[in-house]
Amino acid sequence: MERTIVSSRKASLLSSHRVLRNTYCLLAMTLACSATTALLSASFRLPALSPWLFLVGAYGLMFLTHYTANSAYGILAVFALTSFIGYSLGPIVGSLLHSGASDILITALGGTSLVFFGCSAYVLTTQKELSFMGGLLTAGAIVLLISMIGNAFWQLPAFSLGISALFILVSSGTILLKTSEIIHGGETNYIRATVSLYVSLYNIFYSLLHLLSARRSD
């Protein structure tokens, strides 16, 4: 009986390590894909997407990725999603580079990297189980949604900056929670895990760009 329990624990641990390794590997490739498409979009000065077109495209591709996560098509869907988001970042990146504000871009990249590695290192080092954060993050996502809808009508600059700051907090919490789920067996699909981490990184990066650009404008 004890041998069975030990064997089961070892199998679970190996499975978690495999999911974590595959997730980080796929995440690195998707980030490289996004960076490439963003630079190409910036270099050719391709037109920016309208907010509604971006939302429809991004959420549609995220739904497709989750729907195909258990098949080989899930990999294609992940790269389609990250290429699309990379394209959408191209005009922003191009604008910063052509206006001589490359320091904002570098700072946002560095800040996003620090948040990701800091959150991941904390969970991997402490091995804490953070499932209790699920409800808090859901509440945070609801607050964000309501705030974004409200800001679409009010157009208040200070309120918009507050939304960006809240995005960073919620996305950082998502990285903590998702990493914890992976190492404790709560998430067994590396494609879904990759998309969750990627979207969190995108939200942090974009929010940092917004905050830093607003500071430069002031």
Coordinates of N, CA and C in Angstrom, one line a residue:
M1 N 0.8 -1.2 0.0 CA 0.0 0.0 0.0 C 0.9 1.3 0.0
E2 N 1.9 1.3 0.9 CA 2.8 2.4 1.0 C 3.6 2.6 -0.3
R3 N 4.0 1.5 -0.9 CA 4.7 1.6 -2.2 C 3.8 2.2 -3.3
T4 N 2.6 1.8 -3.2 CA 1.6 2.3 -4.2 C 1.5 3.8 -4.1
I5 N 1.4 4.3 -2.8 CA 1.2 5.7 -2.6 C 2.5 6.5 -3.0
V6 N 3.6 5.9 -2.7 CA 4.9 6.6 -3.1 C 5.0 6.6 -4.6
S7 N 4.7 5.5 -5.2 CA 4.8 5.5 -6.7 C 3.8 6.5 -7.3
S8 N 2.6 6.6 -6.7 CA 1.7 7.6 -7.2 C 2.2 9.0 -7.1
R9 N 2.8 9.3 -5.9 CA 3.3 10.6 -5.7 C 4.5 10.9 -6.7
K10 N 5.3 9.9 -6.9 CA 6.4 10.1 -7.8 C 5.9 10.4 -9.2
A11 N 4.9 9.7 -9.6 CA 4.3 9.8 -11.0 C 3.7 11.2 -11.1
S12 N 3.0 11.7 -10.0 CA 2.4 13.0 -10.1 C 3.5 14.1 -10.1
L13 N 4.6 13.9 -9.4 CA 5.7 14.9 -9.4 C 6.3 14.9 -10.8
L14 N 6.6 13.8 -11.4 CA 7.2 13.8 -12.7 C 6.3 14.4 -13.7
S15 N 5.0 14.2 -13.6 CA 4.0 14.8 -14.5 C 4.0 16.3 -14.4
S16 N 4.0 16.8 -13.1 CA 4.1 18.2 -12.9 C 5.3 18.9 -13.5
H17 N 6.4 18.2 -13.3 CA 7.7 18.7 -13.8 C 7.7 18.8 -15.4
R18 N 7.0 17.8 -16.0 CA 6.9 17.7 -17.4 C 6.0 18.9 -17.9
V19 N 4.9 19.1 -17.3 CA 4.0 20.2 -17.7 C 4.7 21.5 -17.5
L20 N 5.5 21.7 -16.4 CA 6.2 22.9 -16.2 C 7.2 23.2 -17.2
R21 N 8.0 22.1 -17.6 CA 9.0 22.2 -18.6 C 8.5 22.6 -19.9
N22 N 7.4 21.9 -20.3 CA 6.8 22.1 -21.6 C 6.2 23.5 -21.7
T23 N 5.6 23.9 -20.6 CA 5.0 25.3 -20.5 C 6.0 26.3 -20.7
Y24 N 7.1 26.3 -20.0 CA 8.2 27.3 -20.1 C 8.8 27.3 -21.5
C25 N 8.9 26.1 -22.1 CA 9.5 26.0 -23.4 C 8.6 26.6 -24.5
L26 N 7.3 26.3 -24.4 CA 6.4 26.8 -25.3 C 6.2 28.3 -25.1
L27 N 6.2 28.8 -23.9 CA 6.1 30.2 -23.6 C 7.3 31.0 -24.2
A28 N 8.5 30.4 -24.1 CA 9.6 31.1 -24.7 C 9.5 31.2 -26.2
M29 N 9.0 30.2 -26.8 CA 8.8 30.2 -28.3 C 7.7 31.2 -28.7
T30 N 6.6 31.3 -27.9 CA 5.6 32.2 -28.2 C 6.0 33.6 -28.0
L31 N 6.8 33.9 -27.0 CA 7.3 35.3 -26.8 C 8.2 35.7 -27.9
A32 N 9.1 34.7 -28.4 CA 9.9 35.0 -29.5 C 9.1 35.3 -30.8
C33 N 8.0 34.5 -31.0 CA 7.1 34.7 -32.1 C 6.5 36.1 -32.0
S34 N 6.0 36.5 -30.9 CA 5.3 37.8 -30.7 C 6.3 38.9 -31.0
A35 N 7.5 38.8 -30.5 CA 8.6 39.8 -30.7 C 8.9 40.0 -32.1
T36 N 9.0 38.8 -32.9 CA 9.3 38.9 -34.3 C 8.2 39.6 -35.1
T37 N 6.9 39.2 -34.8 CA 5.8 39.8 -35.5 C 5.6 41.3 -35.2
A38 N 5.9 41.6 -33.9 CA 5.8 43.0 -33.5 C 6.9 43.9 -34.2
L39 N 8.1 43.4 -34.3 CA 9.2 44.1 -35.0 C 8.9 44.2 -36.5
L40 N 8.3 43.2 -37.1 CA 8.0 43.2 -38.5 C 6.8 44.2 -38.8
S41 N 5.9 44.2 -37.9 CA 4.7 45.1 -38.0 C 5.2 46.6 -37.8
A42 N 6.2 46.8 -36.9 CA 6.7 48.1 -36.7 C 7.6 48.5 -37.9
S43 N 8.4 47.6 -38.4 CA 9.3 48.0 -39.5 C 8.5 48.3 -40.8
F44 N 7.4 47.6 -41.1 CA 6.7 47.9 -42.3 C 5.6 49.0 -42.0
R45 N 5.5 49.4 -40.8 CA 4.5 50.5 -40.4 C 3.1 50.0 -40.8
L46 N 2.8 48.8 -40.4 CA 1.4 48.3 -40.7 C 0.4 49.1 -39.8
P47 N -0.8 49.2 -40.3 CA -1.9 49.9 -39.6 C -2.2 49.3 -38.2
A48 N -2.6 50.1 -37.3 CA -3.0 49.6 -36.0 C -4.4 49.0 -36.1
L49 N -4.7 48.1 -35.2 CA -6.0 47.5 -35.2 C -6.9 48.3 -34.3
S50 N -8.2 48.4 -34.7 CA -9.2 49.1 -33.9 C -9.4 48.2 -32.6
P51 N -9.7 48.9 -31.5 CA -9.9 48.2 -30.2 C -10.9 47.0 -30.3
W52 N -12.0 47.2 -31.1 CA -13.0 46.2 -31.2 C -12.5 45.0 -32.0
L53 N -11.7 45.3 -33.1 CA -11.2 44.2 -33.9 C -10.2 43.4 -33.1
F54 N -9.4 44.1 -32.3 CA -8.4 43.4 -31.4 C -9.1 42.5 -30.4
L55 N -10.1 43.0 -29.8 CA -10.9 42.2 -28.8 C -11.5 41.0 -29.4
V56 N -12.1 41.2 -30.6 CA -12.8 40.0 -31.3 C -11.7 39.0 -31.7
G57 N -10.6 39.5 -32.3 CA -9.5 38.6 -32.7 C -8.9 37.9 -31.6
A58 N -8.5 38.6 -30.5 CA -7.8 38.0 -29.4 C -8.6 37.0 -28.6
Y59 N -9.9 37.4 -28.3 CA -10.7 36.4 -27.6 C -11.2 35.3 -28.4
G60 N -11.3 35.5 -29.7 CA -11.7 34.4 -30.6 C -10.6 33.4 -30.7
L61 N -9.3 33.9 -30.8 CA -8.2 32.9 -30.9 C -7.9 32.3 -29.5
M62 N -8.2 33.0 -28.4 CA -8.0 32.3 -27.1 C -9.1 31.2 -26.9
F63 N -10.3 31.4 -27.4 CA -11.3 30.4 -27.3 C -10.9 29.2 -28.2
L64 N -10.4 29.5 -29.4 CA -9.9 28.4 -30.3 C -8.8 27.6 -29.6
T65 N -7.9 28.3 -29.0 CA -6.7 27.7 -28.3 C -7.2 26.7 -27.2
H66 N -8.1 27.2 -26.4 CA -8.6 26.4 -25.3 C -9.5 25.2 -25.9
Y67 N -10.2 25.4 -27.0 CA -11.0 24.4 -27.5 C -10.1 23.2 -28.1
T68 N -8.9 23.6 -28.7 CA -8.0 22.6 -29.3 C -6.8 22.3 -28.4
A69 N -6.9 22.6 -27.1 CA -5.7 22.4 -26.3 C -5.3 21.0 -26.1
N70 N -6.2 20.1 -26.3 CA -5.9 18.6 -26.2 C -5.5 18.0 -27.5
S71 N -5.2 18.7 -28.5 CA -4.8 18.2 -29.8 C -3.6 18.9 -30.3
A72 N -3.1 18.4 -31.4 CA -1.9 19.1 -32.0 C -2.3 20.5 -32.6
Y73 N -3.6 20.6 -32.9 CA -4.0 21.9 -33.4 C -3.9 23.0 -32.4
G74 N -3.8 22.6 -31.1 CA -3.6 23.6 -30.1 C -2.4 24.4 -30.2
I75 N -1.3 23.8 -30.6 CA 0.0 24.4 -30.8 C -0.1 25.5 -31.9
L76 N -0.8 25.2 -33.0 CA -1.0 26.1 -34.1 C -1.8 27.3 -33.6
A77 N -2.9 27.0 -32.8 CA -3.7 28.1 -32.3 C -3.0 29.0 -31.4
V78 N -2.0 28.4 -30.6 CA -1.2 29.3 -29.7 C -0.4 30.3 -30.5
F79 N 0.3 29.8 -31.5 CA 1.1 30.6 -32.3 C 0.3 31.6 -33.2
A80 N -0.9 31.2 -33.5 CA -1.8 32.2 -34.2 C -2.2 33.3 -33.3
L81 N -2.5 33.0 -32.0 CA -2.8 34.0 -31.0 C -1.7 34.9 -30.7
T82 N -0.5 34.4 -30.5 CA 0.6 35.2 -30.1 C 1.1 36.0 -31.3
S83 N 1.0 35.5 -32.5 CA 1.4 36.3 -33.7 C 0.4 37.5 -33.9
F84 N -0.9 37.2 -33.6 CA -1.9 38.3 -33.7 C -1.6 39.4 -32.7
I85 N -1.3 39.0 -31.5 CA -1.0 40.0 -30.4 C 0.3 40.7 -30.7
G86 N 1.3 40.0 -31.2 CA 2.5 40.6 -31.6 C 2.3 41.7 -32.7
Y87 N 1.4 41.4 -33.7 CA 1.1 42.3 -34.7 C 0.4 43.6 -34.1
S88 N -0.5 43.4 -33.2 CA -1.2 44.5 -32.6 C -0.2 45.4 -31.8
L89 N 0.9 44.9 -31.3 CA 1.9 45.7 -30.6 C 2.8 46.4 -31.5
G90 N 2.9 46.0 -32.8 CA 3.8 46.6 -33.7 C 3.7 48.1 -33.8
P91 N 2.5 48.7 -34.1 CA 2.4 50.1 -34.2 C 2.8 50.9 -32.9
I92 N 2.6 50.3 -31.7 CA 3.0 50.9 -30.5 C 4.5 50.9 -30.4
V93 N 5.1 49.7 -30.7 CA 6.6 49.6 -30.6 C 7.2 50.6 -31.6
G94 N 6.7 50.6 -32.9 CA 7.2 51.5 -33.9 C 7.1 52.9 -33.5
S95 N 6.0 53.3 -32.9 CA 5.8 54.7 -32.4 C 6.9 55.1 -31.4
L96 N 7.1 54.2 -30.4 CA 8.1 54.5 -29.4 C 9.5 54.6 -30.0
L97 N 9.8 53.7 -30.9 CA 11.2 53.6 -31.5 C 11.4 54.9 -32.4
H98 N 10.4 55.3 -33.1 CA 10.6 56.4 -34.1 C 10.5 57.7 -33.3
S99 N 10.0 57.8 -32.1 CA 9.9 59.0 -31.4 C 11.0 59.1 -30.4
G100 N 12.0 58.2 -30.4 CA 13.1 58.3 -29.5 C 12.8 57.9 -28.1
A101 N 11.7 57.1 -27.9 CA 11.3 56.7 -26.5 C 11.6 55.2 -26.3
S102 N 12.7 54.7 -26.9 CA 13.1 53.3 -26.7 C 13.3 52.9 -25.3
D103 N 13.7 53.9 -24.4 CA 13.9 53.6 -23.0 C 12.6 53.2 -22.3
I104 N 11.5 53.7 -22.8 CA 10.2 53.2 -22.2 C 10.0 51.8 -22.6
L105 N 10.3 51.4 -23.8 CA 10.1 50.0 -24.2 C 11.0 49.1 -23.5
I106 N 12.3 49.5 -23.3 CA 13.3 48.7 -22.6 C 12.9 48.5 -21.1
T107 N 12.4 49.6 -20.5 CA 12.0 49.6 -19.1 C 10.8 48.7 -18.9
A108 N 9.8 48.8 -19.8 CA 8.6 47.9 -19.7 C 9.0 46.4 -19.9
L109 N 9.9 46.2 -20.8 CA 10.4 44.8 -21.0 C 11.1 44.3 -19.7
G110 N 12.0 45.1 -19.2 CA 12.7 44.7 -18.0 C 11.7 44.5 -16.8
G111 N 10.8 45.4 -16.6 CA 9.8 45.3 -15.5 C 9.0 44.1 -15.7
T112 N 8.5 43.7 -16.9 CA 7.7 42.5 -17.1 C 8.5 41.3 -16.8
S113 N 9.8 41.3 -17.2 CA 10.7 40.1 -16.9 C 10.9 40.0 -15.4
L114 N 11.1 41.1 -14.7 CA 11.3 41.0 -13.2 C 10.1 40.4 -12.5
V115 N 8.9 40.9 -13.0 CA 7.7 40.4 -12.3 C 7.5 38.9 -12.6
F116 N 7.7 38.5 -13.8 CA 7.5 37.1 -14.1 C 8.5 36.2 -13.4
F117 N 9.8 36.5 -13.4 CA 10.8 35.7 -12.8 C 10.7 35.8 -11.3
G118 N 10.3 36.9 -10.8 CA 10.1 37.0 -9.3 C 8.9 36.2 -8.8
C119 N 7.8 36.3 -9.5 CA 6.6 35.5 -9.1 C 6.9 34.0 -9.3
S120 N 7.5 33.6 -10.4 CA 7.8 32.2 -10.6 C 8.8 31.6 -9.6
A121 N 9.8 32.4 -9.4 CA 10.8 32.0 -8.4 C 10.3 31.8 -7.0
Y122 N 9.4 32.7 -6.6 CA 8.7 32.6 -5.3 C 7.9 31.3 -5.2
V123 N 7.1 31.0 -6.2 CA 6.3 29.8 -6.1 C 7.2 28.5 -6.1
L124 N 8.1 28.5 -7.1 CA 9.0 27.3 -7.2 C 9.9 27.1 -6.0
T125 N 10.2 28.2 -5.3 CA 11.1 28.0 -4.1 C 10.3 27.6 -2.9
T126 N 9.2 28.3 -2.7 CA 8.4 28.0 -1.5 C 7.5 26.8 -1.6
Q127 N 7.1 26.4 -2.9 CA 6.2 25.3 -3.2 C 4.9 25.5 -2.5
K128 N 4.5 26.8 -2.4 CA 3.2 27.1 -1.7 C 2.0 26.7 -2.6
E129 N 0.9 26.3 -2.0 CA -0.3 26.0 -2.7 C -1.2 27.3 -2.6
L130 N -1.5 27.9 -3.8 CA -2.1 29.2 -3.8 C -3.5 29.2 -4.4
S131 N -4.2 28.1 -4.3 CA -5.6 28.0 -4.8 C -6.5 29.0 -4.2
F132 N -6.3 29.5 -3.0 CA -7.1 30.4 -2.4 C -7.2 31.8 -3.1
M133 N -6.2 32.0 -4.0 CA -6.2 33.2 -4.8 C -7.2 33.2 -5.9
G134 N -7.7 32.1 -6.3 CA -8.6 32.0 -7.4 C -9.8 33.0 -7.3
G135 N -10.5 33.0 -6.1 CA -11.6 33.8 -5.9 C -11.2 35.3 -6.0
L136 N -10.1 35.7 -5.4 CA -9.6 37.0 -5.4 C -9.4 37.5 -6.8
L137 N -8.7 36.7 -7.6 CA -8.4 37.1 -9.0 C -9.7 37.2 -9.8
T138 N -10.7 36.3 -9.6 CA -11.9 36.4 -10.3 C -12.6 37.7 -10.0
A139 N -12.6 38.1 -8.7 CA -13.2 39.4 -8.3 C -12.4 40.5 -8.9
G140 N -11.1 40.4 -9.0 CA -10.3 41.5 -9.6 C -10.6 41.6 -11.1
A141 N -10.8 40.5 -11.7 CA -11.1 40.5 -13.2 C -12.5 41.1 -13.4
I142 N -13.4 40.9 -12.5 CA -14.8 41.5 -12.6 C -14.7 43.0 -12.5
V143 N -13.9 43.5 -11.5 CA -13.7 44.9 -11.2 C -13.0 45.5 -12.4
L144 N -12.0 44.8 -13.0 CA -11.4 45.4 -14.2 C -12.4 45.5 -15.4
L145 N -13.2 44.5 -15.6 CA -14.2 44.6 -16.7 C -15.1 45.8 -16.5
I146 N -15.6 45.9 -15.3 CA -16.6 47.0 -15.0 C -15.8 48.4 -15.2
S147 N -14.6 48.4 -14.7 CA -13.8 49.7 -14.8 C -13.6 50.0 -16.3
M148 N -13.2 49.0 -17.1 CA -13.0 49.3 -18.5 C -14.2 49.8 -19.2
I149 N -15.3 49.2 -18.9 CA -16.6 49.6 -19.5 C -16.9 51.1 -19.1
G150 N -16.7 51.4 -17.8 CA -17.0 52.7 -17.3 C -16.0 53.7 -18.0
N151 N -14.8 53.3 -18.1 CA -13.8 54.3 -18.7 C -14.0 54.5 -20.2
A152 N -14.7 53.6 -20.8 CA -15.0 53.8 -22.2 C -15.9 55.0 -22.4
F153 N -16.7 55.3 -21.4 CA -17.7 56.4 -21.4 C -17.1 57.7 -20.8
W154 N -16.3 57.5 -19.7 CA -15.8 58.6 -18.9 C -14.5 59.2 -19.5
Q155 N -13.7 58.3 -20.0 CA -12.4 58.8 -20.6 C -11.6 59.6 -19.6
L156 N -11.4 59.1 -18.4 CA -10.6 59.9 -17.4 C -9.2 59.3 -17.4
P157 N -8.2 60.2 -17.7 CA -6.8 59.7 -17.7 C -6.3 59.1 -16.4
A158 N -6.7 59.7 -15.3 CA -6.2 59.1 -14.0 C -6.9 57.8 -13.7
F159 N -8.1 57.6 -14.1 CA -8.8 56.4 -13.9 C -8.2 55.3 -14.8
S160 N -7.8 55.7 -16.0 CA -7.2 54.8 -17.0 C -5.9 54.3 -16.4
L161 N -5.1 55.1 -15.8 CA -3.8 54.7 -15.1 C -4.1 53.8 -14.0
G162 N -5.2 54.0 -13.3 CA -5.5 53.1 -12.2 C -5.9 51.7 -12.7
I163 N -6.6 51.7 -13.8 CA -6.9 50.4 -14.4 C -5.6 49.6 -14.8
S164 N -4.6 50.4 -15.4 CA -3.4 49.7 -15.8 C -2.7 49.1 -14.6
A165 N -2.7 49.9 -13.5 CA -2.0 49.4 -12.2 C -2.7 48.1 -11.7
L166 N -4.1 48.1 -11.8 CA -4.8 47.0 -11.3 C -4.6 45.8 -12.3
F167 N -4.4 46.0 -13.5 CA -4.0 44.9 -14.5 C -2.7 44.3 -14.1
I168 N -1.8 45.1 -13.7 CA -0.5 44.5 -13.3 C -0.6 43.7 -12.0
L169 N -1.4 44.1 -11.1 CA -1.6 43.3 -9.9 C -2.3 42.0 -10.1
V170 N -3.4 42.1 -10.9 CA -4.2 40.9 -11.2 C -3.4 39.9 -12.0
S171 N -2.6 40.4 -13.0 CA -1.8 39.5 -13.9 C -0.7 38.9 -13.1
S172 N -0.1 39.7 -12.2 CA 1.0 39.1 -11.3 C 0.4 38.0 -10.4
G173 N -0.8 38.2 -9.9 CA -1.5 37.1 -9.1 C -1.8 35.9 -10.0
T174 N -2.1 36.1 -11.2 CA -2.4 35.0 -12.1 C -1.2 34.2 -12.4
I175 N 0.0 34.8 -12.5 CA 1.2 34.1 -12.7 C 1.5 33.2 -11.5
L176 N 1.3 33.8 -10.3 CA 1.5 33.1 -9.0 C 0.6 31.8 -9.0
L177 N -0.7 32.1 -9.2 CA -1.7 31.0 -9.2 C -1.4 29.9 -10.2
K178 N -1.2 30.3 -11.4 CA -1.0 29.3 -12.5 C 0.3 28.5 -12.3
T179 N 1.4 29.1 -11.8 CA 2.6 28.3 -11.5 C 2.3 27.4 -10.4
S180 N 1.6 27.8 -9.4 CA 1.3 26.9 -8.2 C 0.4 25.7 -8.7
E181 N -0.6 26.0 -9.6 CA -1.4 24.9 -10.1 C -0.6 23.9 -10.9
I182 N 0.4 24.4 -11.6 CA 1.2 23.5 -12.4 C 2.0 22.5 -11.5
I183 N 2.7 23.1 -10.5 CA 3.6 22.2 -9.7 C 2.8 21.4 -8.7
H184 N 1.5 21.7 -8.5 CA 0.7 20.9 -7.6 C -0.3 20.0 -8.3
G185 N -0.2 20.0 -9.6 CA -1.1 19.1 -10.4 C -2.4 19.6 -10.7
G186 N -2.7 20.9 -10.4 CA -4.0 21.5 -10.7 C -4.2 21.8 -12.2
E187 N -3.1 22.0 -12.9 CA -3.1 22.3 -14.3 C -2.2 21.2 -15.0
T188 N -2.8 20.4 -15.8 CA -2.1 19.3 -16.5 C -1.9 19.6 -18.0
N189 N -2.4 20.7 -18.5 CA -2.3 20.9 -19.9 C -1.4 22.1 -20.1
Y190 N -0.3 21.9 -20.8 CA 0.7 22.9 -20.9 C 0.3 24.0 -21.9
I191 N -0.6 23.7 -22.8 CA -1.0 24.7 -23.8 C -1.9 25.7 -23.1
R192 N -2.8 25.3 -22.3 CA -3.7 26.2 -21.5 C -2.8 27.0 -20.5
A193 N -1.8 26.3 -19.9 CA -1.0 27.0 -19.0 C -0.2 28.1 -19.7
T194 N 0.3 27.8 -20.9 CA 1.1 28.8 -21.6 C 0.3 30.0 -22.0
V195 N -0.9 29.8 -22.4 CA -1.8 30.9 -22.8 C -2.1 31.8 -21.6
S196 N -2.3 31.2 -20.5 CA -2.6 32.0 -19.3 C -1.4 32.8 -18.9
L197 N -0.2 32.2 -18.9 CA 1.0 33.0 -18.6 C 1.3 34.1 -19.6
Y198 N 1.1 33.7 -20.9 CA 1.4 34.7 -22.0 C 0.5 35.9 -21.9
V199 N -0.8 35.7 -21.7 CA -1.8 36.8 -21.6 C -1.4 37.7 -20.3
S200 N -1.0 37.0 -19.3 CA -0.6 37.8 -18.1 C 0.6 38.7 -18.4
L201 N 1.6 38.1 -19.1 CA 2.8 38.9 -19.4 C 2.4 40.0 -20.4
Y202 N 1.5 39.8 -21.3 CA 1.1 40.8 -22.2 C 0.4 42.0 -21.5
N203 N -0.5 41.6 -20.6 CA -1.2 42.6 -19.8 C -0.2 43.5 -19.0
I204 N 0.8 42.8 -18.4 CA 1.8 43.5 -17.6 C 2.6 44.5 -18.4
F205 N 3.1 44.0 -19.6 CA 3.9 44.7 -20.5 C 3.1 45.9 -21.0
Y206 N 1.9 45.7 -21.5 CA 1.1 46.8 -22.1 C 0.7 47.8 -21.0
S207 N 0.4 47.4 -19.8 CA 0.1 48.3 -18.7 C 1.3 49.2 -18.3
L208 N 2.5 48.5 -18.3 CA 3.7 49.3 -18.0 C 4.0 50.3 -19.1
L209 N 3.8 50.0 -20.3 CA 3.9 50.9 -21.4 C 3.0 52.1 -21.2
H210 N 1.8 51.8 -20.8 CA 0.8 52.9 -20.6 C 1.2 53.8 -19.5
L211 N 1.6 53.2 -18.4 CA 2.0 54.0 -17.2 C 3.3 54.8 -17.5
L212 N 4.3 54.2 -18.1 CA 5.5 54.9 -18.4 C 5.3 56.0 -19.5
S213 N 4.5 55.8 -20.4 CA 4.2 56.8 -21.5 C 3.5 58.0 -20.9
A214 N 2.6 57.7 -20.0 CA 1.8 58.8 -19.3 C 2.8 59.6 -18.5
R215 N 3.7 59.0 -17.8 CA 4.7 59.7 -17.0 C 5.6 60.6 -17.9
R216 N 6.0 60.0 -19.0 CA 6.8 60.8 -20.0 C 6.0 62.0 -20.5
S217 N 4.7 61.8 -20.8 CA 3.9 62.9 -21.3 C 3.8 64.0 -20.2
D218 N 3.7 63.6 -18.9 CA 3.6 64.6 -17.9 C 4.9 65.4 -17.8

